[in-house]
PDB file of C-alpha atoms in Angstrom:
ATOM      1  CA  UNK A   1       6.597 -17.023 -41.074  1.00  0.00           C
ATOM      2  CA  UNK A   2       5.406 -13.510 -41.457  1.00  0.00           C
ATOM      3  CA  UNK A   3       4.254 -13.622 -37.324  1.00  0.00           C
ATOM      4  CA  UNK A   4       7.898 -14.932 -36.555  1.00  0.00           C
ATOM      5  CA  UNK A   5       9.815 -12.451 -38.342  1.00  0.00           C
ATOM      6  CA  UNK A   6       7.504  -9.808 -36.257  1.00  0.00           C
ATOM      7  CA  UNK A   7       8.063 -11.335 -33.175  1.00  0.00           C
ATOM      8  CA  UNK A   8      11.932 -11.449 -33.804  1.00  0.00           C
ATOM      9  CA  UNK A   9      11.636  -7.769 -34.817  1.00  0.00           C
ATOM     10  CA  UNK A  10       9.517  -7.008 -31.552  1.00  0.00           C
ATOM     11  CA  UNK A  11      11.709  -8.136 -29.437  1.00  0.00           C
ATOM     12  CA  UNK A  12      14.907  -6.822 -30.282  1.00  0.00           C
ATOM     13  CA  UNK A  13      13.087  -3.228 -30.969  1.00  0.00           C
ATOM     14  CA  UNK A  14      11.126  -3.493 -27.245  1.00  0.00           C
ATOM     15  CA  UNK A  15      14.762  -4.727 -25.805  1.00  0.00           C
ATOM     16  CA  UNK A  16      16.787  -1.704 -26.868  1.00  0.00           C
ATOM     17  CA  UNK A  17      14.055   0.769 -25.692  1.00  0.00           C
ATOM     18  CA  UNK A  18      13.470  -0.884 -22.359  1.00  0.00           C
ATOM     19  CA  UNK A  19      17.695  -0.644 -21.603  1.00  0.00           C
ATOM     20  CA  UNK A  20      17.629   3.161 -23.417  1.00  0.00           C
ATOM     21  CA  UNK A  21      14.948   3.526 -20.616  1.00  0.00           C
ATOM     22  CA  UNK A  22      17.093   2.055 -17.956  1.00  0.00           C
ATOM     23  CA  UNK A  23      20.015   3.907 -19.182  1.00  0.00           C
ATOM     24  CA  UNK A  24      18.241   7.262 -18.417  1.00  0.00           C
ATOM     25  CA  UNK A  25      17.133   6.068 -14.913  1.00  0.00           C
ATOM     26  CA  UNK A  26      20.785   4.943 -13.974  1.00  0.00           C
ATOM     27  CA  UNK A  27      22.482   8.082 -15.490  1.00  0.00           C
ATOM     28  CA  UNK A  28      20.289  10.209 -15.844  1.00  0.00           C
ATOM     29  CA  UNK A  29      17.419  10.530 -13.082  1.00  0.00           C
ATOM     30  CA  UNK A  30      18.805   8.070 -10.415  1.00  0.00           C
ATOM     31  CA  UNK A  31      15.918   7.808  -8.404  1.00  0.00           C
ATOM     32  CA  UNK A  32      17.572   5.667  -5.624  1.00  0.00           C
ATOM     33  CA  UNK A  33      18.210   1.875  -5.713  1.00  0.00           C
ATOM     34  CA  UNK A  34      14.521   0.958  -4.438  1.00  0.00           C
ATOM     35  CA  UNK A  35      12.509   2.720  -7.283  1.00  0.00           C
ATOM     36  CA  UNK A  36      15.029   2.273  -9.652  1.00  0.00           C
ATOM     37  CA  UNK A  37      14.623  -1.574  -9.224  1.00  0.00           C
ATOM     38  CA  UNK A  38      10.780  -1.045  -9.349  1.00  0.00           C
ATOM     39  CA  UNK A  39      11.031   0.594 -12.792  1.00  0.00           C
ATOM     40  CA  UNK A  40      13.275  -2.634 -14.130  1.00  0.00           C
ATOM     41  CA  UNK A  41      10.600  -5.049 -12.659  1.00  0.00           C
ATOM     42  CA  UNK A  42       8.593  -3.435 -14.851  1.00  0.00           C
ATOM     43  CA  UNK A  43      10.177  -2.880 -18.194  1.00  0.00           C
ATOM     44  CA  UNK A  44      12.065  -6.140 -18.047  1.00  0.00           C
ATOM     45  CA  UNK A  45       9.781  -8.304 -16.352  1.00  0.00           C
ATOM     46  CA  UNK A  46       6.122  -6.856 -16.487  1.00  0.00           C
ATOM     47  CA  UNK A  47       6.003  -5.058 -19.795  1.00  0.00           C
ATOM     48  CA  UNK A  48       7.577  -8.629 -21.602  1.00  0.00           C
ATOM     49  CA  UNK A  49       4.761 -10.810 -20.208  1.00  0.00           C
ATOM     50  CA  UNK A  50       2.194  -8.492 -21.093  1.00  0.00           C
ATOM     51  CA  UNK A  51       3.513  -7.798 -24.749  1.00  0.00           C
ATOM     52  CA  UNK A  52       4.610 -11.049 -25.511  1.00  0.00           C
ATOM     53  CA  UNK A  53       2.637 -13.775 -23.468  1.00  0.00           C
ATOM     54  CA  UNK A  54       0.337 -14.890 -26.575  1.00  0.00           C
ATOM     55  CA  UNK A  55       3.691 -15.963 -28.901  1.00  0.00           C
ATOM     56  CA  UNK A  56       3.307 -19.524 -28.922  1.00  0.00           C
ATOM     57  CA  UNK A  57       7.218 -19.132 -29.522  1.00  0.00           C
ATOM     58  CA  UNK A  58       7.975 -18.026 -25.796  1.00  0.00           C
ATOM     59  CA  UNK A  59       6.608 -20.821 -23.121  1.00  0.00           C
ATOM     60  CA  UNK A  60       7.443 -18.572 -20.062  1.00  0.00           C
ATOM     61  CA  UNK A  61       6.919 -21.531 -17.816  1.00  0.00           C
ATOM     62  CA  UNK A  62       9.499 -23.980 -19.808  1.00  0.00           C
ATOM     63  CA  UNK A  63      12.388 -20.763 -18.797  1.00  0.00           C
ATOM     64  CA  UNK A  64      12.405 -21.490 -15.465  1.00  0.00           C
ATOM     65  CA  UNK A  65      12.001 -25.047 -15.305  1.00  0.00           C
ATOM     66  CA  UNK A  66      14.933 -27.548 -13.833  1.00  0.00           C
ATOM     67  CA  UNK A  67      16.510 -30.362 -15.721  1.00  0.00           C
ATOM     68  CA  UNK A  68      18.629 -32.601 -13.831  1.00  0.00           C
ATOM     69  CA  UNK A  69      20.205 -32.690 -11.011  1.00  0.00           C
ATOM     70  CA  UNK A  70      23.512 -33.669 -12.824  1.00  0.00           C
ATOM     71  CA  UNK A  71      23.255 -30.394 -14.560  1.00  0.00           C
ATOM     72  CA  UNK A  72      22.627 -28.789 -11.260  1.00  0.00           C
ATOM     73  CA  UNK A  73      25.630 -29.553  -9.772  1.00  0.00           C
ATOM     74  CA  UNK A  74      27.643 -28.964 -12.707  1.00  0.00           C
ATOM     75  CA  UNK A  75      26.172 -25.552 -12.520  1.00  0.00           C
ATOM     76  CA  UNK A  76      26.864 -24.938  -9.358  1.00  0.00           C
ATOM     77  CA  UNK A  77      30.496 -25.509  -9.632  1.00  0.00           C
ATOM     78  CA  UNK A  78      30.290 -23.294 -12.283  1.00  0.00           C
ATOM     79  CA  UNK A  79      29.099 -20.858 -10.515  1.00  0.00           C
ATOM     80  CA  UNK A  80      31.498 -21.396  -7.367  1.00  0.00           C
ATOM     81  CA  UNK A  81      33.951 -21.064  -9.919  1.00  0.00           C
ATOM     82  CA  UNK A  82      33.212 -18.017 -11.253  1.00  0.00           C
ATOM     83  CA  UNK A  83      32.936 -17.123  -7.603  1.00  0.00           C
ATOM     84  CA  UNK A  84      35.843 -17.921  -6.819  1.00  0.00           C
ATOM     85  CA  UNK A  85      37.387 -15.739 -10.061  1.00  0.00           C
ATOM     86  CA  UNK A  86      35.758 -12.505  -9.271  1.00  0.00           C
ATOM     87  CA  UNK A  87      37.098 -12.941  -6.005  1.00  0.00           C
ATOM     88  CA  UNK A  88      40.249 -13.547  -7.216  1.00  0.00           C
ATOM     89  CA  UNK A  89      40.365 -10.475  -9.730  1.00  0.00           C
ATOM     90  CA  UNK A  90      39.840  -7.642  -7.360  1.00  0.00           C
ATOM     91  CA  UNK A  91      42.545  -9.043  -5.228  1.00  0.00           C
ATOM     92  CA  UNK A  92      44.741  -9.185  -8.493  1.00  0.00           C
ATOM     93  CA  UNK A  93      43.270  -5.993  -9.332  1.00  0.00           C
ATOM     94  CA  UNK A  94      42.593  -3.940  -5.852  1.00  0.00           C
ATOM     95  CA  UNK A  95      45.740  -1.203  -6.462  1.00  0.00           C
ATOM     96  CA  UNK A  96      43.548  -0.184  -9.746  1.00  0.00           C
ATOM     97  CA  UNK A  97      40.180  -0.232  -8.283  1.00  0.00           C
ATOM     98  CA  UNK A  98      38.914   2.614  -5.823  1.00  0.00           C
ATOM     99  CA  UNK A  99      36.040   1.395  -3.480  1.00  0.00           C
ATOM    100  CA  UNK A 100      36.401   4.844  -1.769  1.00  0.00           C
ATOM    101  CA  UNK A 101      35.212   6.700  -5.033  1.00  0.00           C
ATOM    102  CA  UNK A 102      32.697   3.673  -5.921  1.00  0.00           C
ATOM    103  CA  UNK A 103      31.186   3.529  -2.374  1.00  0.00           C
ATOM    104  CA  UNK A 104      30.733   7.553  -3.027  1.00  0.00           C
ATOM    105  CA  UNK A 105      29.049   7.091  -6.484  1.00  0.00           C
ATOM    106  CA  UNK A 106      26.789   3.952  -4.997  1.00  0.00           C
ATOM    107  CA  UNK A 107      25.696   6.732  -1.469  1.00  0.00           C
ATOM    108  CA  UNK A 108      25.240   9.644  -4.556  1.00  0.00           C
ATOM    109  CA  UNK A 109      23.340   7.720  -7.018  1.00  0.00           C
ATOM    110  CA  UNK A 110      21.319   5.009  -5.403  1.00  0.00           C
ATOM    111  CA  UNK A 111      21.461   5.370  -1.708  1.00  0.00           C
ATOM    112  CA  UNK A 112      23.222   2.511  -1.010  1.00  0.00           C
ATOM    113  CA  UNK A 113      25.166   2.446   2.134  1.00  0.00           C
ATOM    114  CA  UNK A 114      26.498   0.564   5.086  1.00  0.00           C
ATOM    115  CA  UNK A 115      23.113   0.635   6.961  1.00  0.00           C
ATOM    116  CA  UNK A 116      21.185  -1.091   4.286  1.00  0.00           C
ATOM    117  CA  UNK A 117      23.525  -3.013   1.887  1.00  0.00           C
ATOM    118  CA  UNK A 118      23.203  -6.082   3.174  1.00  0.00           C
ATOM    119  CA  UNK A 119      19.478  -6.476   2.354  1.00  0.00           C
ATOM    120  CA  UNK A 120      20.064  -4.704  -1.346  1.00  0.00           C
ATOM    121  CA  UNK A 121      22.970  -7.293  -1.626  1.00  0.00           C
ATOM    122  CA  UNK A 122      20.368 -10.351  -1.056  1.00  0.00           C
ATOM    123  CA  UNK A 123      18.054  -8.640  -3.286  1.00  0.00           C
ATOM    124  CA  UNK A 124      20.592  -8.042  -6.365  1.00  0.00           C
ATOM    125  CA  UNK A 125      22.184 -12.191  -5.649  1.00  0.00           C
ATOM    126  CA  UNK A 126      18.638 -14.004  -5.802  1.00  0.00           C
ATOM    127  CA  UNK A 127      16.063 -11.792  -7.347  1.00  0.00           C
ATOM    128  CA  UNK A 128      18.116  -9.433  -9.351  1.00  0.00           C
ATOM    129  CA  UNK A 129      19.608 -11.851 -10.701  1.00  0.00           C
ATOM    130  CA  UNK A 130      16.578 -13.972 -11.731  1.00  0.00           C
ATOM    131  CA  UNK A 131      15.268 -10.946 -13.259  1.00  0.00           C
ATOM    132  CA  UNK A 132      18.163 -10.105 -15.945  1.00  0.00           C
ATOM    133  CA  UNK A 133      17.655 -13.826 -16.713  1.00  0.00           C
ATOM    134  CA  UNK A 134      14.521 -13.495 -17.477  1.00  0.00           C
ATOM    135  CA  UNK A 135      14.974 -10.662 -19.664  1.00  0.00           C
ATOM    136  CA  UNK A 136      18.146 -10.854 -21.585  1.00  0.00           C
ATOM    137  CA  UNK A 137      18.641 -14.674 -22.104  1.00  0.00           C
ATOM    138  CA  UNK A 138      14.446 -15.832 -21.397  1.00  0.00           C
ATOM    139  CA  UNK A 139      13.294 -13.218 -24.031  1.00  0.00           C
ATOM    140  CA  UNK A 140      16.694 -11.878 -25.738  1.00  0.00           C
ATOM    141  CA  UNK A 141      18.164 -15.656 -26.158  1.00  0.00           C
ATOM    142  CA  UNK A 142      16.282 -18.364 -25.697  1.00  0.00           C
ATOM    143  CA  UNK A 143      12.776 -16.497 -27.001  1.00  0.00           C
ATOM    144  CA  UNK A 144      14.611 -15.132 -30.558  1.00  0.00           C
ATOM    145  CA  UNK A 145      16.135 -18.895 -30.695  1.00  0.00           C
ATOM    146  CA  UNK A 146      13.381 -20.434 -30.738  1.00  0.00           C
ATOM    147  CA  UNK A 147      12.126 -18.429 -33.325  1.00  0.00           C
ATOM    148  CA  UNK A 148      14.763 -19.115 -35.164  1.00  0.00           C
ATOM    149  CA  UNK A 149      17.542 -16.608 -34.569  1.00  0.00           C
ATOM    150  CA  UNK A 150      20.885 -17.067 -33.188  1.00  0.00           C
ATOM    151  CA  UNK A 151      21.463 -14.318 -30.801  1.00  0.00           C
ATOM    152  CA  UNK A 152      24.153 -15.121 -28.429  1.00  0.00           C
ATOM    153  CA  UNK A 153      26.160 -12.271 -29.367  1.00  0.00           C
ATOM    154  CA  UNK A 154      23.279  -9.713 -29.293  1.00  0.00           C
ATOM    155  CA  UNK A 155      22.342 -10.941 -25.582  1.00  0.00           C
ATOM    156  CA  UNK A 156      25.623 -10.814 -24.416  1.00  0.00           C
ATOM    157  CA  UNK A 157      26.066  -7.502 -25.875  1.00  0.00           C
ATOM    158  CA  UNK A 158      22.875  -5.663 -24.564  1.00  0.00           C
ATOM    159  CA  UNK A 159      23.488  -7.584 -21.636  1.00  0.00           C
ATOM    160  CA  UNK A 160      27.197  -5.572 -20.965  1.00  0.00           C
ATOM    161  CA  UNK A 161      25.385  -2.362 -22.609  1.00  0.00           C
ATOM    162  CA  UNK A 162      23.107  -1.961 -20.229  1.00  0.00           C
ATOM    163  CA  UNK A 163      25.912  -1.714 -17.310  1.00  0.00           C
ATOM    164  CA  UNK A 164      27.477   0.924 -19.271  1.00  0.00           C
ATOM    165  CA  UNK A 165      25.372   3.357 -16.774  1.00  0.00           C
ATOM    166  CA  UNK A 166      25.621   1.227 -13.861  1.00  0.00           C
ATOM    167  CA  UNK A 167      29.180   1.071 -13.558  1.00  0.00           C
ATOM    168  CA  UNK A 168      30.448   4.325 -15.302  1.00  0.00           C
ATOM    169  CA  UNK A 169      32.713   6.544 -13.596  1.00  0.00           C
ATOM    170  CA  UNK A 170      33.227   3.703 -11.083  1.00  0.00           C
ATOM    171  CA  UNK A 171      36.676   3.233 -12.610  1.00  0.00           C
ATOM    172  CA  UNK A 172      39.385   3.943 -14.494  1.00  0.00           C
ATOM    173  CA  UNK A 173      39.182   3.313 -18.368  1.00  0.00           C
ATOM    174  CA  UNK A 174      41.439   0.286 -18.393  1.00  0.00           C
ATOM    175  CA  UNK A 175      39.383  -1.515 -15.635  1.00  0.00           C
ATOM    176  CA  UNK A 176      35.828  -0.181 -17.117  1.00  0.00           C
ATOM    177  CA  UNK A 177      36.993  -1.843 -20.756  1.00  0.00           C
ATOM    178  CA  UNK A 178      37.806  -4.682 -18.906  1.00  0.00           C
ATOM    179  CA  UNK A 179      34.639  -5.133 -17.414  1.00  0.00           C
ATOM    180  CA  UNK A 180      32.793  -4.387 -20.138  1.00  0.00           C
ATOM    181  CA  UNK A 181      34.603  -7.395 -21.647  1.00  0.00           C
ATOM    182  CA  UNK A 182      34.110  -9.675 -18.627  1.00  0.00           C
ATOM    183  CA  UNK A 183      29.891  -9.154 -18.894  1.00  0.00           C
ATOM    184  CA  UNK A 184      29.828  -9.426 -22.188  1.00  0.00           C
ATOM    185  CA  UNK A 185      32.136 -12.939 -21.913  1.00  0.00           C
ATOM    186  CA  UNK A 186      29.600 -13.673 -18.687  1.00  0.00           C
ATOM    187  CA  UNK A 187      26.390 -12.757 -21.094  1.00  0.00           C
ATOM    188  CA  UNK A 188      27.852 -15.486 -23.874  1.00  0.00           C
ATOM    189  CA  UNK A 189      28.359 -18.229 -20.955  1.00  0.00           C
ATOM    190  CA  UNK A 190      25.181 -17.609 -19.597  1.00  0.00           C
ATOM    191  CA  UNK A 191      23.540 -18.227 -23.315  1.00  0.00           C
ATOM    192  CA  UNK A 192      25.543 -21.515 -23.912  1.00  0.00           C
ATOM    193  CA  UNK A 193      24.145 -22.745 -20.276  1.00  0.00           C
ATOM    194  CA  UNK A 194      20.753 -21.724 -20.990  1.00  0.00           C
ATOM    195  CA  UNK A 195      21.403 -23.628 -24.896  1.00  0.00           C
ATOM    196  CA  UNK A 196      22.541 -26.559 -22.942  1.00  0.00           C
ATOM    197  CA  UNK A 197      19.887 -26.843 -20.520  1.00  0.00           C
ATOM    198  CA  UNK A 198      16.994 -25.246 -22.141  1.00  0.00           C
ATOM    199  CA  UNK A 199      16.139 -23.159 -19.601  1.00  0.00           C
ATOM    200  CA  UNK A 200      17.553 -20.038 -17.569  1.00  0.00           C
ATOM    201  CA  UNK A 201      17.359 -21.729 -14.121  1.00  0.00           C
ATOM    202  CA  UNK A 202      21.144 -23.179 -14.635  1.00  0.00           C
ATOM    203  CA  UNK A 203      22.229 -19.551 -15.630  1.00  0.00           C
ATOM    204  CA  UNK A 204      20.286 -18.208 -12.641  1.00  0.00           C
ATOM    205  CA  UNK A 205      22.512 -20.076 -10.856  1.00  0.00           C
ATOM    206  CA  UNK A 206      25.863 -19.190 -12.208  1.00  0.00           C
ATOM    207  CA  UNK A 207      24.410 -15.232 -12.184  1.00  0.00           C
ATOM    208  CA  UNK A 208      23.794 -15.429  -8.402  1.00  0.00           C
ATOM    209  CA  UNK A 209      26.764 -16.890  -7.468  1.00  0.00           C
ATOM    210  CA  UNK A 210      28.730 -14.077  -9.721  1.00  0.00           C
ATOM    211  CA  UNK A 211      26.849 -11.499  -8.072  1.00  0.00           C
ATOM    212  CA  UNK A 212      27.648 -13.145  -4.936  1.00  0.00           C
ATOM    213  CA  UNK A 213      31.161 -12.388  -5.601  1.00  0.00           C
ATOM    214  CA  UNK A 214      30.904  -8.574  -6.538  1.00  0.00           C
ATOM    215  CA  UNK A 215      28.742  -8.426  -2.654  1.00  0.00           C
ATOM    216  CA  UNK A 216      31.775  -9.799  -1.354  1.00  0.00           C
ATOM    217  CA  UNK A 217      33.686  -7.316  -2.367  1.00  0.00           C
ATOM    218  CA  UNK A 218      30.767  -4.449  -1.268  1.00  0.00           C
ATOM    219  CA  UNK A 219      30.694  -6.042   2.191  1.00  0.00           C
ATOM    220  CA  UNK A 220      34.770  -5.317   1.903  1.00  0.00           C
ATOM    221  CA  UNK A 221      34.421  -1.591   0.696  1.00  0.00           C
ATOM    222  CA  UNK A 222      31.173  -1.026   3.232  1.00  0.00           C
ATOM    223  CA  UNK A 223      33.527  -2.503   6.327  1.00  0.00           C
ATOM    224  CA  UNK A 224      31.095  -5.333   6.696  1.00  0.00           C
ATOM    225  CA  UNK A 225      33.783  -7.896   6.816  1.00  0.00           C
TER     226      UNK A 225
END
């Protein structure tokens, strides 16, 4: 009981340093979208295997493991839906949002531009994706669950605290709020999919296809469409 109560502790202390960290590379040093990405390999990927790879609590292989293919293709609809939402939202929404001022902050901050968008926007769909998975519902949900610890509304929370940097400034406070509360309602989805399936493969899923949505939109503001 003593080592589970550690753990719990362990994580949650290791998970709010790692997105301070993160939170000083996005606002702080914004070191350009490649190396930026490199660090968050490491602190939310790398660092988490190392440090917690011996709890017999966390079976890293059981995260990314598929159920069936009933729940895949409920998933998936899930995910097209949510698709289809975002989608639907900045066309609802595209008097209030600038993609002028955004596509400056994204050249400024991270070097993203026309030229090379394309490839970060496969990168941030599949891999990005998998890798916030990992982190905030593999370690930060299903991990402190199964040591016995509801934390749907601390992953869901982290999860939309660590875009605070990301997106700031993008937007005007009304929108940014509203944001804030649409990835912290994603974060709480993602936690009841991964609750349901036992895994973060289904979540995966429904992350990439959300993502897949907010590239849409880049490829609109970059002139790609």
């Amino acid at each position: 009981m003593h080592d589970v109560k550690n753990t719990r502790r362990n994580i949650i202390i290791y998970s709010v340093l790692a997105i301070g960290i993160m939170f000083v590379v996005d606002a702080i040093i914004q070191p350009g979208f490649w190396i930026k990405s490199l660090i968050k390999v490491f602190f939310f990927l790398v660092m988490p295997i190392f440090l917690f790879k011996d709890r017999r609590h966390l079976n890293f292989k059981q995260m990314l493991k598929p159920t069936s293919m009933k729940q895949l293709l409920i998933s998936l609809i899930l995910g097209m839906t949510i698709f289809g939402v975002i989608v639907l939202a900045y066309f609802v929404l595209d008097g209030y949002i600038d993609l002028g001022l955004i596509q400056e902050k994204l050249g400024t901050n991270l070097n993203v531009n026309a030229d090379n968008f394309i490839y970060i926007a496969i990168y941030i769909s599949l891999f990005n994706s998998l890798l916030e998975e990992f982190f905030f519902r593999g370690i930060l949900f299903l991990g402190l669950r199964n040591l016995g610890m509801k934390a749907y509304g601390l992953s869901a929370f982290l999860f939309a605290i660590y875009h605070v940097a990301i997106i700031g400034g993008w937007f005007s406070w009304e929108i940014y709020l509203l944001a804030m509360l649409g990835l912290f309602v994603g974060g709480l989805i993602f936690n009841f999919i991964d609750k349901w399936v036992g895994n973060i493969y289904h979540s995966w899923l429904v992350h990439a296809c959300a993502n897949l949505a907010i590239n849409y939109v880049g490829m609109i503001m970059f002139g790609l469409l």
